[in-house]
XYZ file of C-alpha atoms in Angstrom:
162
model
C 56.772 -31.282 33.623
C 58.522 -33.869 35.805
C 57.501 -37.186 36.059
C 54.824 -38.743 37.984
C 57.694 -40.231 40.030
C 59.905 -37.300 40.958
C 56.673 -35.246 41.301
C 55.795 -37.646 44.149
C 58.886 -37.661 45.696
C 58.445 -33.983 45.877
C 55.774 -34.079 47.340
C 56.993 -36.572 49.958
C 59.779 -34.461 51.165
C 57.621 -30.894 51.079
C 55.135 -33.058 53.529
C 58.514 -34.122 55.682
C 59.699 -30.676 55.520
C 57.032 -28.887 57.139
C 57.098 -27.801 60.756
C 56.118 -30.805 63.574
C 57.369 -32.807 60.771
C 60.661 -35.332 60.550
C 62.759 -32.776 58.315
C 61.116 -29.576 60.160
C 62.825 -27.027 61.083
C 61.767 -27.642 64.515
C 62.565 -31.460 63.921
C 64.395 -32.708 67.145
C 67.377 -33.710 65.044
C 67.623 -30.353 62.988
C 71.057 -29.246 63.352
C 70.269 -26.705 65.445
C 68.948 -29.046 68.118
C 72.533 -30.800 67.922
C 74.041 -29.879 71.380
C 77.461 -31.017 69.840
C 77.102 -27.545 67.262
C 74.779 -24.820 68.880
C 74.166 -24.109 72.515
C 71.035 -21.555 72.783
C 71.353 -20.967 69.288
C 74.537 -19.921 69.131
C 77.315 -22.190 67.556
C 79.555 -23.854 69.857
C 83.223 -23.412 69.697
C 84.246 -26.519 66.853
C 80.713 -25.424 64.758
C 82.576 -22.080 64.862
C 85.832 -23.334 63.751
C 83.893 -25.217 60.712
C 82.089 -21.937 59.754
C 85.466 -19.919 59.671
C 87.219 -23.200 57.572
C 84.050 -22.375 55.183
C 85.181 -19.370 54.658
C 88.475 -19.457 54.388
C 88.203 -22.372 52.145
C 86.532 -20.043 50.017
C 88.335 -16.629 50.475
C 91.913 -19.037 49.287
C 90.101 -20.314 46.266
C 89.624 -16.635 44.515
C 93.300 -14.889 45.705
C 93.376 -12.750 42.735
C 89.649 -10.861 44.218
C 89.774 -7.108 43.557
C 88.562 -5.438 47.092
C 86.647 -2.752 45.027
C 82.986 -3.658 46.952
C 81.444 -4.506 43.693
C 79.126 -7.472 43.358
C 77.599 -9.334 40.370
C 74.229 -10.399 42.644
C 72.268 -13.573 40.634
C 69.315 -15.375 41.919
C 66.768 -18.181 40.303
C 66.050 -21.508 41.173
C 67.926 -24.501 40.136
C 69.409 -25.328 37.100
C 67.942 -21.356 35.496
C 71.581 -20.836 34.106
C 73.241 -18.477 36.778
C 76.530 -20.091 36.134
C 76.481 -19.226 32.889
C 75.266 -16.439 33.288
C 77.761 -15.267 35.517
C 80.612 -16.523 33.033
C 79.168 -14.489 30.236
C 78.577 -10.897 32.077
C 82.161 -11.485 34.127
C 83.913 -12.818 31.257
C 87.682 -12.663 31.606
C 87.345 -11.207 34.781
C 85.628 -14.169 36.612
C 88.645 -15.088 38.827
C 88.659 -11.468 40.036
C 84.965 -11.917 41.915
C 84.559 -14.038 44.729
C 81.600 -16.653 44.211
C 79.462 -17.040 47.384
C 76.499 -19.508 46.499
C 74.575 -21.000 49.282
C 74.454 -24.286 48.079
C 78.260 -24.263 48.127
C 78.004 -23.666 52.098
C 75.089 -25.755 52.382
C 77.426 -28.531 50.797
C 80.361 -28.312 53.087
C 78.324 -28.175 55.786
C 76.849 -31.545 54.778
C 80.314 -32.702 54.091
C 81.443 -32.248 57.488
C 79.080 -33.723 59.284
C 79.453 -36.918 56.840
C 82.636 -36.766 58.001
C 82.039 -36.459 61.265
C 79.174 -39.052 61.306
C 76.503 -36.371 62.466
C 74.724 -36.473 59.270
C 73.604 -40.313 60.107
C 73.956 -40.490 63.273
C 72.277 -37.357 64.094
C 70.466 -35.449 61.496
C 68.966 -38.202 59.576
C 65.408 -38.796 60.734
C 63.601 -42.507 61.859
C 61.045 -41.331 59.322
C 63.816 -41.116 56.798
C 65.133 -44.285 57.706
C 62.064 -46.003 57.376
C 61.357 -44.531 54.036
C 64.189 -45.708 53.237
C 63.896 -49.055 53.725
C 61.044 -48.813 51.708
C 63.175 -47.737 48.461
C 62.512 -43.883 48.947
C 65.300 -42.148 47.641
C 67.097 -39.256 49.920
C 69.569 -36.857 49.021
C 71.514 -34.400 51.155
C 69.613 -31.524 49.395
C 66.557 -32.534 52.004
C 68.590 -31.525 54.649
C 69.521 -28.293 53.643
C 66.765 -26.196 55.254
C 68.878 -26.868 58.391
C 72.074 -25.082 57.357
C 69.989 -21.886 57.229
C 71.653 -20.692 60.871
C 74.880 -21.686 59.614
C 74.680 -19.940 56.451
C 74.007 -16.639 58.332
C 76.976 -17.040 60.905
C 79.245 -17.602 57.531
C 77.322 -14.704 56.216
C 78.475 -12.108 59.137
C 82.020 -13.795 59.713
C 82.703 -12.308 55.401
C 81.078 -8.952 56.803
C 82.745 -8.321 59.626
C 86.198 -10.037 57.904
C 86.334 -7.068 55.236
């Protein structure tokens, strides 16, 4: 059971993360309403560029993949031991599967636009802020509803790449 204090964080982000709200899907500083990455909800030419870097960061980490179409498919939430797991069905042929895990993407695509100064300058809401300054604790993870879009781009660039 977690603790009366990460329970209320919880619940201060789900509240935050609802539609209308700061970290909304619909939020005017969702990624998607970033004119510098999408453009009618299609990425623009350097959010393309970042999505195909994604991916081949991640095709050039497994080289030795077998093409044989065969997938080890895991779900669960957090922390319910897919890595492991994964290890102990794959065994010794783990480096001959590619891993694609969403949080992965969702990670590089929070990366980059630390890098690139988005992720303050853009995507992190007043209401944040505020919170903020009032000790509230925020993590990248509370931004990752908004890398949905992105996901599925880097999703169809490794279909249509086979």
């Amino acid at each position: 059971m977690p603790s009366d204090e990460i329970q209320r964080h919880v619940d201060v982000v789900r509240a935050l993360a609802k539609p209308g709200e700061a970290l909304g899907p619909d939020a005017p500083t969702s990624s998607m309403a970033n004119p510098r990455w999408w453009v009618d909800g299609e990425p623009t030419p350097s959010r393309e560029r970042l999505h195909r870097a994604i991916q081949a960061e991640v095709r050039d980490a497994a080289p030795d993949v077998l093409q044989e179409r065969r997938a080890l498919v895991l779900a669960g939430p957090p922390g319910a031991g897919k890595g492991g797991v994964k290890a102990d069905v794959l065994g010794d042929a783990l480096e001959t599967y590619r891993n694609i895990d969403a949080d992965e993407f969702k990670a590089a695509l929070l990366a980059a636009a630390d890098r690139d100064g988005s992720f303050q300058g853009w995507l992190k809401p007043e209401a944040v802020r505020d919170l903020e300054t009032q000790g509230e604790q925020s993590s990248p993870s509370s931004w990752r509803v908004w890398c949905t879009r992105s996901l599925r781009i880097c999703r169809r660039l490794f279909e249509h790449a086979r």
